[in-house]
mmCIF file of C-alpha atoms in Angstrom:
data_model
loop_
_atom_site.group_PDB
_atom_site.id
_atom_site.type_symbol
_atom_site.label_atom_id
_atom_site.label_comp_id
_atom_site.label_asym_id
_atom_site.label_seq_id
_atom_site.Cartn_x
_atom_site.Cartn_y
_atom_site.Cartn_z
ATOM 1 C CA UNK A 595 5.736 41.003 53.232
ATOM 2 C CA UNK A 596 4.180 39.399 56.248
ATOM 3 C CA UNK A 597 3.710 40.464 59.866
ATOM 4 C CA UNK A 598 3.469 37.747 62.540
ATOM 5 C CA UNK A 599 2.048 40.274 64.923
ATOM 6 C CA UNK A 600 0.076 43.272 63.729
ATOM 7 C CA UNK A 601 1.962 46.559 64.318
ATOM 8 C CA UNK A 602 -1.088 48.316 65.818
ATOM 9 C CA UNK A 603 -1.073 45.729 68.624
ATOM 10 C CA UNK A 604 1.945 47.638 69.963
ATOM 11 C CA UNK A 605 2.076 51.439 69.788
ATOM 12 C CA UNK A 606 2.128 54.274 67.322
ATOM 13 C CA UNK A 607 5.966 54.188 66.996
ATOM 14 C CA UNK A 608 5.761 50.566 65.774
ATOM 15 C CA UNK A 609 2.958 51.483 63.372
ATOM 16 C CA UNK A 610 5.109 54.308 61.919
ATOM 17 C CA UNK A 611 8.115 51.955 61.581
ATOM 18 C CA UNK A 612 5.954 49.310 59.897
ATOM 19 C CA UNK A 613 4.600 51.872 57.421
ATOM 20 C CA UNK A 614 8.119 53.047 56.574
ATOM 21 C CA UNK A 615 9.289 49.449 56.001
ATOM 22 C CA UNK A 616 6.215 48.599 53.901
ATOM 23 C CA UNK A 617 7.085 51.627 51.741
ATOM 24 C CA UNK A 618 10.715 50.455 51.375
ATOM 25 C CA UNK A 619 9.466 47.017 50.442
ATOM 26 C CA UNK A 620 7.073 48.349 47.795
ATOM 27 C CA UNK A 621 9.639 50.747 46.324
ATOM 28 C CA UNK A 622 12.876 48.610 46.421
ATOM 29 C CA UNK A 623 12.157 44.968 47.027
ATOM 30 C CA UNK A 624 8.903 44.099 45.252
ATOM 31 C CA UNK A 625 10.108 45.306 41.806
ATOM 32 C CA UNK A 626 13.292 43.202 42.123
ATOM 33 C CA UNK A 627 11.366 40.179 43.293
ATOM 34 C CA UNK A 628 9.191 40.418 40.140
ATOM 35 C CA UNK A 629 12.338 40.535 38.013
ATOM 36 C CA UNK A 630 13.847 37.562 39.898
ATOM 37 C CA UNK A 631 10.690 35.550 39.461
ATOM 38 C CA UNK A 632 11.217 35.587 35.748
ATOM 39 C CA UNK A 633 14.756 34.372 36.182
ATOM 40 C CA UNK A 634 13.660 31.700 38.657
ATOM 41 C CA UNK A 635 10.970 30.367 36.362
ATOM 42 C CA UNK A 636 13.245 30.315 33.328
ATOM 43 C CA UNK A 637 16.398 28.997 35.012
ATOM 44 C CA UNK A 638 15.498 27.553 38.357
ATOM 45 C CA UNK A 639 17.496 30.265 40.252
ATOM 46 C CA UNK A 640 16.294 31.192 43.728
ATOM 47 C CA UNK A 641 14.672 34.637 44.295
ATOM 48 C CA UNK A 642 16.573 35.294 47.460
ATOM 49 C CA UNK A 643 20.283 34.474 47.049
ATOM 50 C CA UNK A 644 23.362 34.395 49.216
ATOM 51 C CA UNK A 645 25.891 36.978 48.192
ATOM 52 C CA UNK A 646 28.363 34.324 47.102
ATOM 53 C CA UNK A 647 25.888 33.664 44.260
ATOM 54 C CA UNK A 648 27.386 36.751 42.565
ATOM 55 C CA UNK A 649 30.988 35.835 43.440
ATOM 56 C CA UNK A 650 31.390 32.114 43.970
ATOM 57 C CA UNK A 651 35.209 32.374 43.976
ATOM 58 C CA UNK A 652 35.387 35.331 46.435
ATOM 59 C CA UNK A 653 36.582 34.025 49.828
ATOM 60 C CA UNK A 654 34.928 36.940 51.740
ATOM 61 C CA UNK A 655 31.644 36.452 49.972
ATOM 62 C CA UNK A 656 31.718 32.762 50.806
ATOM 63 C CA UNK A 657 32.022 33.591 54.516
ATOM 64 C CA UNK A 658 29.196 36.115 54.762
ATOM 65 C CA UNK A 659 25.986 34.651 56.165
ATOM 66 C CA UNK A 660 24.206 37.787 57.360
ATOM 67 C CA UNK A 661 23.530 39.479 54.025
ATOM 68 C CA UNK A 662 21.469 38.420 51.099
ATOM 69 C CA UNK A 663 20.576 39.364 47.505
ATOM 70 C CA UNK A 664 17.149 39.948 46.024
ATOM 71 C CA UNK A 665 17.826 38.881 42.489
ATOM 72 C CA UNK A 666 21.277 39.807 41.276
ATOM 73 C CA UNK A 667 21.159 43.552 41.888
ATOM 74 C CA UNK A 668 19.779 44.312 45.468
ATOM 75 C CA UNK A 669 21.974 43.515 48.447
ATOM 76 C CA UNK A 670 20.390 43.655 51.854
ATOM 77 C CA UNK A 671 22.428 43.823 55.091
ATOM 78 C CA UNK A 672 19.956 43.674 58.008
ATOM 79 C CA UNK A 673 20.617 44.284 61.698
ATOM 80 C CA UNK A 674 20.275 40.950 63.372
ATOM 81 C CA UNK A 675 21.039 41.594 66.937
ATOM 82 C CA UNK A 676 18.848 43.424 69.529
ATOM 83 C CA UNK A 677 19.889 47.036 70.140
ATOM 84 C CA UNK A 678 22.703 46.818 67.498
ATOM 85 C CA UNK A 679 22.975 49.987 65.403
ATOM 86 C CA UNK A 680 26.090 49.286 63.315
ATOM 87 C CA UNK A 681 27.688 46.326 61.492
ATOM 88 C CA UNK A 682 30.206 45.382 58.939
ATOM 89 C CA UNK A 683 28.966 44.868 55.415
ATOM 90 C CA UNK A 684 30.757 43.150 52.533
ATOM 91 C CA UNK A 685 30.096 44.293 48.969
ATOM 92 C CA UNK A 686 31.160 41.771 46.314
ATOM 93 C CA UNK A 687 32.980 42.964 43.196
ATOM 94 C CA UNK A 688 31.202 45.471 41.046
ATOM 95 C CA UNK A 689 29.850 49.011 41.368
ATOM 96 C CA UNK A 690 27.264 49.638 44.071
ATOM 97 C CA UNK A 691 24.902 52.426 45.052
ATOM 98 C CA UNK A 692 24.401 52.855 48.813
ATOM 99 C CA UNK A 693 20.721 53.597 49.067
ATOM 100 C CA UNK A 694 20.960 55.041 52.601
ATOM 101 C CA UNK A 695 23.924 57.313 51.957
ATOM 102 C CA UNK A 696 23.224 58.113 48.336
ATOM 103 C CA UNK A 697 26.764 57.411 47.196
ATOM 104 C CA UNK A 698 28.517 55.003 44.784
ATOM 105 C CA UNK A 699 30.957 52.399 45.997
ATOM 106 C CA UNK A 700 33.421 49.970 44.422
ATOM 107 C CA UNK A 701 32.849 46.460 45.518
ATOM 108 C CA UNK A 702 35.147 43.745 46.794
ATOM 109 C CA UNK A 703 35.370 45.733 49.963
ATOM 110 C CA UNK A 704 34.230 45.778 53.591
ATOM 111 C CA UNK A 705 32.267 48.671 55.085
ATOM 112 C CA UNK A 706 33.270 48.621 58.786
ATOM 113 C CA UNK A 707 31.017 49.990 61.478
ATOM 114 C CA UNK A 708 28.304 50.952 59.077
ATOM 115 C CA UNK A 709 25.639 52.899 61.012
ATOM 116 C CA UNK A 710 22.013 51.866 60.599
ATOM 117 C CA UNK A 711 19.174 53.467 62.566
ATOM 118 C CA UNK A 712 16.150 51.560 63.783
ATOM 119 C CA UNK A 713 14.018 52.894 60.979
ATOM 120 C CA UNK A 714 16.564 52.009 58.198
ATOM 121 C CA UNK A 715 17.628 48.963 56.243
ATOM 122 C CA UNK A 716 21.110 48.886 54.664
ATOM 123 C CA UNK A 717 20.516 48.265 50.967
ATOM 124 C CA UNK A 718 22.909 48.435 48.012
ATOM 125 C CA UNK A 719 22.004 48.308 44.322
ATOM 126 C CA UNK A 720 24.450 46.842 41.864
ATOM 127 C CA UNK A 721 24.760 48.779 38.596
#
């Protein structure tokens, strides 16, 4: 994880948000990156993958360009537009655990108008 500008160069709210995201990174992303490194070294597979990597025949997955996978099991759907607090998210086929809502979902489906607060990241774990 890298900061282009140090959080404390802004204000305490930004520092608190940065701390929260560092904790999310340490808990959720870093372990999956370590798993994906082994796969990358053994098979030449990228660490960060488009979602169509899991479903190369899925037309919806082929169209999605605003989500990504960390390894084969962690899907991330970030907010990309300023002041946006909701978005549509596509989950490829499979069973997924919504890490924000704490529920299980069937894949090959769209989540419309999925609400994401400023201090959250929409993440889904395939199981």
